[in-house]
Short mmCIF file of C-alpha atoms in Angstrom, two decimals:
data_model
loop_
_atom_site.label_atom_id
_atom_site.label_comp_id
_atom_site.label_asym_id
_atom_site.label_seq_id
_atom_site.Cartn_x
_atom_site.Cartn_y
_atom_site.Cartn_z
CA MET A 1 113.53 95.52 78.08
CA ASN A 2 112.43 97.92 80.74
CA GLN A 3 113.77 97.12 84.22
CA LYS A 4 111.02 95.86 87.02
CA ASN A 5 110.53 98.10 90.27
CA TYR A 6 109.93 96.99 93.03
CA TYR A 7 107.76 98.87 95.94
CA ILE A 8 109.18 98.36 100.10
CA ILE A 9 106.06 99.31 102.14
CA ASP A 10 106.76 99.30 105.58
CA PHE A 11 103.19 98.41 107.48
CA ASP A 12 103.22 100.09 111.13
CA SER A 13 102.58 104.06 111.04
CA THR A 14 102.81 103.66 107.35
CA PHE A 15 100.43 101.18 105.71
CA THR A 16 98.58 101.67 109.43
CA GLN A 17 97.87 104.34 110.35
CA VAL A 18 98.74 103.13 114.28
CA GLU A 19 101.61 101.43 115.87
CA ALA A 20 100.62 97.94 116.27
CA LEU A 21 102.43 96.59 118.80
CA ASP A 22 101.46 100.19 120.74
CA GLU A 23 97.54 98.81 119.73
CA LEU A 24 98.32 95.32 121.08
CA ALA A 25 99.22 96.63 124.34
CA ARG A 26 95.88 98.93 124.57
CA ILE A 27 93.94 95.39 124.18
CA SER A 28 95.81 92.94 126.63
CA LEU A 29 96.66 95.00 129.20
CA LYS A 30 93.52 97.23 129.72
CA LYS A 31 92.54 95.64 133.29
CA HIS A 32 96.34 96.31 133.99
CA PRO A 33 96.59 98.16 137.23
CA ASP A 34 99.11 99.75 136.04
CA ARG A 35 98.37 99.80 132.21
CA GLU A 36 99.25 103.29 132.02
CA LEU A 37 102.92 102.93 133.00
CA ILE A 38 103.78 100.36 130.43
CA TYR A 39 101.71 101.64 127.54
CA LYS A 40 104.53 104.68 128.54
CA LYS A 41 107.51 101.96 128.27
CA ILE A 42 106.33 100.01 125.30
CA GLU A 43 105.77 103.26 123.20
CA ASP A 44 109.63 104.96 124.34
CA TYR A 45 110.96 101.53 123.09
CA THR A 46 108.87 102.23 120.37
CA ASN A 47 110.04 105.44 119.40
CA LEU A 48 113.38 104.68 120.99
CA ALA A 49 113.70 102.17 117.87
CA MET A 50 112.26 104.07 114.71
CA GLU A 51 114.35 106.69 115.28
CA GLY A 52 117.54 105.04 115.73
CA LYS A 53 118.46 105.35 119.02
CA LEU A 54 117.88 101.80 120.25
CA SER A 55 118.89 98.90 118.43
CA PHE A 56 115.49 97.00 117.12
CA GLY A 57 116.21 94.38 118.23
CA GLU A 58 116.57 94.88 121.53
CA SER A 59 113.12 97.27 121.26
CA LEU A 60 111.00 93.92 120.18
CA ALA A 61 112.03 92.25 122.93
CA GLN A 62 111.46 94.34 125.38
CA ARG A 63 108.36 94.95 124.09
CA VAL A 64 107.29 91.39 123.27
CA LYS A 65 107.90 91.04 127.42
CA LEU A 66 105.85 93.84 128.30
CA LEU A 67 102.64 92.79 126.41
CA GLU A 68 100.61 89.15 128.71
CA ALA A 69 98.65 89.14 125.24
CA ASP A 70 97.01 86.10 123.68
CA GLU A 71 95.43 84.69 120.49
CA ASN A 72 92.57 86.28 121.06
CA HIS A 73 94.07 89.92 121.52
CA LEU A 74 95.00 89.08 118.12
CA LYS A 75 92.27 88.97 117.49
CA GLN A 76 90.85 91.99 118.72
CA LEU A 77 93.46 93.73 117.36
CA ILE A 78 92.95 93.00 113.39
CA LYS A 79 89.16 94.08 114.03
CA HIS A 80 90.76 97.06 114.88
CA LEU A 81 93.80 98.14 112.62
CA LYS A 82 91.59 96.82 109.47
CA LYS A 83 90.00 100.35 110.34
CA LYS A 84 93.15 102.20 110.77
CA VAL A 85 95.23 101.60 107.63
CA SER A 86 96.00 105.22 106.27
CA SER A 87 94.00 106.59 104.35
CA SER A 88 96.18 106.74 100.61
CA PHE A 89 96.64 103.62 101.10
CA SER A 90 93.25 102.56 101.31
CA ARG A 91 91.99 104.39 98.03
CA ASN A 92 95.18 103.39 95.93
CA ALA A 93 93.72 99.83 96.43
CA GLU A 94 93.80 98.95 92.58
CA PHE A 95 97.26 99.97 92.15
CA PHE A 96 98.19 96.97 94.48
CA LYS A 97 95.43 95.09 92.79
CA LYS A 98 97.19 95.59 89.11
CA HIS A 99 100.88 95.58 90.70
CA ALA A 100 100.31 92.40 92.53
CA ASP A 101 104.02 91.02 91.69
CA GLU A 102 105.57 93.64 92.54
CA VAL A 103 104.68 95.57 95.88
CA LEU A 104 106.25 93.59 99.42
CA ILE A 105 105.22 94.67 102.32
CA VAL A 106 108.69 94.38 104.91
CA SER A 107 108.05 94.98 108.15
CA GLY A 108 109.37 94.47 111.96
CA GLY A 109 106.11 93.64 113.11
CA PHE A 110 104.35 90.43 112.91
CA LYS A 111 102.41 88.38 110.33
CA GLU A 112 99.78 87.44 113.16
CA PHE A 113 98.22 90.76 112.31
CA ILE A 114 99.25 91.43 109.02
CA THR A 115 98.68 89.52 106.67
CA PRO A 116 94.96 89.77 107.50
CA VAL A 117 94.97 93.15 107.32
CA VAL A 118 97.13 94.09 103.80
CA SER A 119 95.54 90.37 101.70
CA GLN A 120 92.99 92.41 101.55
CA TYR A 121 94.29 95.01 98.76
CA HIS A 122 95.45 91.90 96.98
CA ILE A 123 98.82 92.40 98.22
CA LYS A 124 99.91 88.44 97.60
CA LYS A 125 101.23 86.39 101.16
CA GLU A 126 104.21 85.59 100.26
CA ASN A 127 105.61 89.15 99.63
CA ILE A 128 104.96 89.56 103.23
CA TYR A 129 108.29 89.71 105.10
CA ALA A 130 107.19 90.26 109.36
CA ASN A 131 108.86 88.94 111.92
CA THR A 132 106.30 85.18 114.03
CA PHE A 133 104.87 85.54 117.79
CA VAL A 134 105.89 82.14 119.25
CA THR A 135 102.91 81.44 121.80
CA THR A 136 102.23 78.23 124.18
CA GLY A 137 99.91 75.43 123.76
CA ASP A 138 96.65 77.56 125.43
CA GLY A 139 97.52 80.79 122.66
CA LYS A 140 99.25 82.86 125.25
CA ILE A 141 102.33 84.74 123.48
CA ILE A 142 105.86 84.56 125.13
CA ASP A 143 108.45 85.05 122.58
CA TYR A 144 108.96 85.63 119.02
CA ASP A 145 111.09 83.52 116.46
CA HIS A 146 114.77 84.63 116.98
CA ALA A 147 115.95 83.20 114.29
CA ASN A 148 114.34 85.67 111.70
CA PRO A 149 116.67 88.66 110.28
CA LEU A 150 113.48 91.05 111.16
CA SER A 151 114.02 90.03 114.44
CA GLU A 152 117.39 91.69 113.77
CA GLU A 153 119.49 95.57 113.89
CA GLY A 154 119.70 95.82 109.91
CA GLY A 155 117.18 93.37 110.00
CA LYS A 156 115.21 95.11 106.44
CA VAL A 157 119.00 94.55 104.74
CA LYS A 158 119.65 91.07 105.56
CA LEU A 159 116.60 90.41 104.58
CA MET A 160 116.87 92.48 101.09
CA GLN A 161 120.52 91.11 100.59
CA HIS A 162 119.19 87.37 101.10
CA LEU A 163 116.42 88.48 98.25
CA ASN A 164 118.26 89.39 95.95
CA LEU A 165 115.56 91.14 94.31
CA GLU A 166 117.24 92.13 90.29
CA GLY A 167 115.53 95.51 89.00
CA ASP A 168 115.03 99.42 90.86
CA LEU A 169 113.73 98.57 94.27
CA TYR A 170 111.75 101.89 95.88
CA GLY A 171 111.74 102.13 100.09
CA ILE A 172 108.26 103.46 101.34
CA GLY A 173 108.57 104.59 105.07
CA ASP A 174 108.61 105.99 108.53
CA GLY A 175 111.43 104.81 109.82
CA TYR A 176 115.35 104.04 110.63
CA SER A 177 115.18 100.82 109.91
CA ASP A 178 113.36 101.71 106.31
CA PHE A 179 116.74 104.32 105.69
CA GLN A 180 119.00 101.68 106.79
CA LEU A 181 117.58 99.75 103.12
CA ARG A 182 118.44 103.66 101.19
CA GLU A 183 122.08 104.18 103.09
CA SER A 184 122.99 100.24 103.03
CA GLY A 185 122.70 101.05 98.47
CA LEU A 186 119.94 98.39 98.44
CA ILE A 187 117.40 100.97 96.92
CA LYS A 188 117.13 103.33 94.60
CA LYS A 189 115.08 105.53 96.08
CA PHE A 190 113.72 106.40 100.06
CA TYR A 191 110.21 107.66 100.40
CA ALA A 192 109.61 108.97 103.53
CA PHE A 193 106.17 108.48 105.08
CA THR A 194 104.44 111.37 106.96
CA GLU A 195 100.69 111.26 106.66
CA ASN A 196 100.73 109.71 109.69
CA ILE A 197 104.02 110.55 111.89
CA ALA A 198 106.89 112.40 110.94
CA ARG A 199 110.23 111.75 112.51
CA GLU A 200 112.40 114.50 111.55
CA SER A 201 115.73 112.72 112.13
CA ILE A 202 114.53 110.44 109.28
CA VAL A 203 112.76 113.06 107.31
CA LYS A 204 115.75 115.07 106.39
CA LYS A 205 117.67 111.50 105.16
CA ALA A 206 114.80 110.99 103.27
CA ASP A 207 115.70 111.31 99.06
CA HIS A 208 111.67 112.52 98.52
CA ILE A 209 109.11 113.65 101.53
CA THR A 210 106.34 111.20 100.88
CA PRO A 211 102.98 112.65 102.42
CA SER A 212 100.14 110.49 101.21
CA PHE A 213 100.60 107.64 99.21
CA ASP A 214 98.85 109.11 96.12
CA GLU A 215 102.13 111.65 96.37
CA PHE A 216 104.59 108.71 96.03
CA LEU A 217 102.51 107.53 92.91
CA TYR A 218 102.25 111.54 91.89
CA VAL A 219 105.85 111.54 91.61
CA ASN A 220 106.91 108.04 90.10
CA ASN A 221 104.15 108.60 86.87
CA LEU A 222 102.01 105.40 88.35
CA PRO A 223 98.64 104.95 88.94
CA ARG A 224 96.42 106.75 91.24
CA ALA A 225 93.18 106.81 92.54
CA ILE A 226 93.02 110.99 92.42
CA SER A 227 94.81 112.63 89.28
CA TYR A 228 97.12 115.24 92.26
CA PRO A 229 97.78 114.62 95.83
CA LYS A 230 95.56 116.21 98.47
CA ASN A 231 99.29 117.38 100.16
CA ARG A 232 100.47 119.39 96.86
CA ILE A 233 96.74 121.18 97.35
CA LEU A 234 97.29 124.19 98.73
CA CYS A 235 93.96 125.60 101.21
CA LEU A 236 94.83 128.92 103.49
CA VAL A 237 92.81 130.07 105.53
CA ILE A 238 91.96 133.66 106.90
CA GLY A 239 91.51 135.02 109.40
CA ASN A 240 89.01 133.57 112.90
CA ALA A 241 87.60 130.32 111.73
CA THR A 242 86.93 127.61 114.16
CA PRO A 243 89.78 124.78 114.61
CA GLU A 244 87.06 121.94 113.98
CA SER A 245 86.45 123.96 110.45
CA ILE A 246 90.03 123.30 109.98
CA ASP A 247 90.45 120.24 111.58
CA LEU A 248 88.05 118.59 108.83
CA LEU A 249 89.74 120.14 106.09
CA LYS A 250 93.50 118.90 107.62
CA LYS A 251 92.18 115.38 107.73
CA ASP A 252 91.10 115.42 104.61
CA GLY A 253 94.86 116.15 103.39
CA PHE A 254 94.89 118.99 102.53
CA SER A 255 98.04 121.37 102.88
CA ILE A 256 96.71 124.03 105.50
CA ARG A 257 98.30 127.43 106.37
CA HIS A 258 96.15 130.18 108.89
CA LYS A 259 97.50 133.22 108.73
CA GLU A 260 95.60 136.40 109.74
CA THR A 261 95.73 137.99 106.04
CA PHE A 262 96.55 137.36 102.41
CA GLU A 263 99.68 137.49 101.96
CA GLU A 264 100.72 138.47 98.84
CA LYS A 265 102.90 135.02 98.41
CA TYR A 266 100.04 132.73 97.78
CA VAL A 267 98.76 134.33 96.24
CA ALA A 268 99.86 132.52 92.78
CA ASP A 269 99.60 128.45 94.34
CA VAL A 270 96.72 129.26 96.14
CA HIS A 271 94.16 126.24 95.60
CA MET A 272 91.83 127.29 98.63
CA LEU A 273 90.16 130.24 100.94
CA LEU A 274 88.44 129.54 103.68
CA LEU A 275 87.10 132.74 104.92
CA ALA A 276 86.26 133.78 108.26
CA ASP A 277 83.46 135.97 108.98
CA GLY A 278 84.21 139.75 108.27
CA GLU A 279 87.32 139.01 106.47
CA HIS A 280 87.71 140.68 102.08
CA VAL A 281 89.92 140.18 99.53
CA GLU A 282 90.27 142.32 97.10
CA PRO A 283 89.25 142.20 93.69
CA GLU A 284 92.82 142.57 92.36
CA THR A 285 93.78 139.96 94.42
CA LEU A 286 91.65 137.45 93.35
CA LYS A 287 92.70 138.23 89.45
CA ARG A 288 95.82 137.11 90.15
CA ALA A 289 94.81 133.79 92.43
CA ILE A 290 94.86 131.72 89.11
CA LYS A 291 94.97 128.42 90.80
CA LEU A 292 92.40 129.61 93.23
CA LYS A 293 89.54 126.75 92.73
CA THR A 294 87.05 127.99 95.57
CA ILE A 295 85.96 129.97 98.85
CA GLY A 296 84.21 129.08 101.88
CA TYR A 297 83.11 132.49 103.58
CA LEU A 298 81.87 132.01 107.07
CA GLY A 299 79.11 134.81 106.92
CA ASN A 300 77.45 136.04 103.96
CA ALA A 301 79.68 136.12 101.20
CA LYS A 302 78.55 139.68 99.64
CA ARG A 303 82.12 141.10 100.74
CA LEU A 304 83.31 139.37 98.29
CA GLU A 305 83.79 140.90 94.63
CA LEU A 306 81.22 137.61 93.63
CA GLN A 307 81.62 138.12 89.61
CA THR A 308 85.07 137.88 89.17
CA CYS A 309 85.20 134.78 91.33
CA THR A 310 82.35 133.45 89.18
CA GLU A 311 84.21 134.77 85.74
CA MET A 312 87.32 132.63 87.25
CA GLY A 313 85.81 129.72 87.65
CA ILE A 314 86.61 129.80 91.64
CA VAL A 315 82.85 127.96 92.62
CA VAL A 316 82.02 130.16 96.68
CA PHE A 317 80.08 128.55 99.67
CA ASP A 318 78.44 130.89 102.23
CA ASP A 319 76.54 131.32 104.80
CA PRO A 320 74.56 134.17 104.46
CA LYS A 321 71.82 133.10 108.07
CA HIS A 322 75.49 132.97 109.72
CA ASN A 323 74.12 129.99 111.53
CA PRO A 324 77.45 128.82 113.73
CA ARG A 325 75.89 125.07 114.13
CA ASN A 326 76.58 125.44 110.02
CA GLN A 327 80.58 126.33 111.13
CA ASN A 328 81.01 122.86 109.30
CA PHE A 329 79.22 122.81 106.50
CA ILE A 330 81.06 125.36 104.94
CA PRO A 331 84.65 123.22 105.10
CA LYS A 332 82.25 120.04 103.51
CA ARG A 333 80.86 121.55 100.73
CA MET A 334 84.76 122.34 100.23
CA ILE A 335 85.60 118.69 100.18
CA ASP A 336 82.99 117.98 97.87
CA PHE A 337 83.82 120.07 95.09
CA MET A 338 86.83 119.74 95.11
CA ASN A 339 87.00 115.53 96.41
CA THR A 340 83.57 114.84 93.17
CA GLY A 341 82.64 118.87 91.77
CA THR A 342 79.71 118.50 93.73
CA THR A 343 78.86 122.57 93.41
CA TYR A 344 75.35 121.39 95.34
CA MET A 345 74.31 125.29 97.79
CA SER A 346 76.46 126.87 96.18
CA HIS A 347 76.61 131.11 95.98
CA ASN A 348 76.99 131.72 93.23
CA PHE A 349 77.95 127.59 90.45
CA PRO A 350 74.79 125.62 89.68
CA ASN A 351 73.57 123.27 92.15
CA LEU A 352 75.21 120.15 90.90
CA GLN A 353 75.49 116.84 93.22
CA LEU A 354 76.11 113.72 92.32
CA PRO A 355 77.39 110.26 93.07
CA ARG A 356 81.16 109.34 92.41
CA ILE A 357 81.01 106.25 90.10
CA GLU A 358 83.31 103.99 89.52
CA LYS A 359 86.30 102.41 87.89
CA SER A 360 86.12 106.49 85.99
CA HIS A 361 87.29 108.98 85.50
CA ARG A 362 86.46 112.18 86.11
CA LEU A 363 86.92 115.82 84.26
CA ILE A 364 85.49 118.94 84.87
CA HIS A 365 84.77 121.80 82.90
CA ILE A 366 84.04 125.28 82.68
CA HIS A 367 83.44 127.57 81.12
CA HIS A 368 80.59 131.33 79.58
CA ASN A 369 77.42 130.28 79.17
CA ILE A 370 78.08 130.39 75.22
CA PRO A 371 76.13 127.85 72.70
CA GLY A 372 77.18 124.86 71.40
CA ILE A 373 80.06 124.26 74.15
CA MET A 374 78.82 121.00 74.68
CA ALA A 375 78.67 120.34 71.28
CA LYS A 376 82.45 120.97 70.86
CA ILE A 377 83.41 119.29 74.19
CA ASN A 378 82.03 115.95 73.21
CA THR A 379 83.03 116.35 69.75
CA ILE A 380 87.40 116.36 70.95
CA PHE A 381 85.69 112.79 72.94
CA ALA A 382 84.65 111.62 69.71
CA LYS A 383 87.30 111.90 68.39
CA HIS A 384 89.76 110.56 71.13
CA ASP A 385 87.55 107.89 71.13
CA ILE A 386 86.32 107.91 74.49
CA ASN A 387 83.87 106.55 75.84
CA ILE A 388 81.39 108.62 77.68
CA VAL A 389 79.97 106.84 80.66
CA GLY A 390 77.76 110.12 82.46
CA GLN A 391 77.98 113.52 81.62
CA PHE A 392 76.03 116.67 83.95
CA LEU A 393 75.55 119.65 82.83
CA MET A 394 74.45 122.84 84.59
CA THR A 395 74.43 126.44 83.87
CA ASN A 396 73.27 129.90 84.67
CA PRO A 397 73.17 133.21 83.01
CA THR A 398 76.80 133.33 83.30
CA ILE A 399 78.74 130.00 83.34
CA GLY A 400 78.96 125.65 82.15
CA TYR A 401 79.94 123.39 84.39
CA VAL A 402 80.12 120.64 82.92
CA ILE A 403 80.63 117.05 84.64
CA THR A 404 82.17 114.09 82.52
CA ASP A 405 82.67 110.20 83.56
CA ILE A 406 85.09 108.69 80.95
CA ASN A 407 85.53 105.00 81.56
CA ALA A 408 88.66 104.99 78.61
CA GLN A 409 92.55 105.59 79.41
CA TYR A 410 92.99 109.03 78.16
CA ASP A 411 96.97 110.98 77.64
CA LYS A 412 97.68 114.82 78.48
CA ALA A 413 96.51 115.76 73.87
CA LEU A 414 92.66 114.98 75.70
CA PHE A 415 93.24 117.64 77.83
CA LYS A 416 95.11 119.82 76.13
CA ALA A 417 92.28 120.30 73.14
CA LEU A 418 89.69 120.70 75.69
CA LYS A 419 91.68 123.40 77.62
CA LYS A 420 92.12 124.69 74.17
CA ILE A 421 87.98 125.65 73.86
CA GLU A 422 87.21 128.96 73.64
CA GLN A 423 85.32 130.56 76.37
CA THR A 424 86.88 127.71 78.84
CA ILE A 425 86.87 129.31 81.84
CA LYS A 426 89.10 125.98 83.64
CA PHE A 427 89.55 122.78 83.64
CA ARG A 428 90.54 119.79 86.05
CA VAL A 429 91.37 115.83 86.29
CA LEU A 430 89.33 115.06 89.26
CA TYR A 431 90.07 111.10 89.68
#
């Protein structure tokens, strides 16, 4: 009988992008004359506890005293937090639905604002462990339940000892209280979650650094919304690109390196390349960049060896008119291609633009434009009993570009067969 796995997930700066008590302070103290000073004190108490430099109980007590919050402020906070769920958790809602019995939210935060946020993601209320506020009759928050173990130093350890779950436990969080679970031996592995904040003192103690929830699902071979974590996709920016262009790519989750030249150490591993106007890449270098999928050129791509790009299945987006207002247009096109396979307005590929089809897997096949390739592709799908829910083919004189959406589970044998089709240039799974 297989051992059951449990996933112990933190809330603040993990499931959500922010620290909820800090956000509550900004709401409740909005009109306070000393609000900036109080904000700073609350943030300091938060960080000291997360880094293990102050006991959690002392930090919590000090923060609650400074809040001056009531139930109306809580309602505003909940509305705000629902918009601040970490992107990689949000897109993997289906995982929580399928694993509702195994997912636990364990937090030093408060149920009053945690439950309404995580319940949207099919997480069971009985699997939410957090503190609770004490309020007056008119709804003013005056204290918290000191009998709750999560209000104390080492509270997560005490709670998990009490629950005594049988199986392998995996912890995901950003702070010292999350690492304490690993230190105590109660969990099998601790994953330092760094999508929102990376605390050096915690990161260096982790079993694995996970810049996104996609990464956690990927390394544990669990169902996920995208096939390959974006944090593993290297995007190299060369030359004088605008900060706005770089920020767009960074916010979408790609691993960014900004360099003056195309350094040799990146050639074999780069997936995306954003080139400032005037930059050039030698054809021989391009040929060795075997993982490269797309190039964005902030100018006219005629400086590139476009035939080599096309033959290697590299989609090129450029701005021949050198329009300054198009600086963000190029990285947006690159992002759309990586996320959905859209080649709209590319320089060298057939223009294909299509919506995401829910509850399906999207496969991309790039091949030399030779008659009979589509028949071979669909023969392989038929042999593997794959039901196609959508399929799109566009060609130009050089290549064929096929996107296939399937709604069936697949195995690696399907991928191997598609890759082995003669004249195949590139094959990948988007999600």
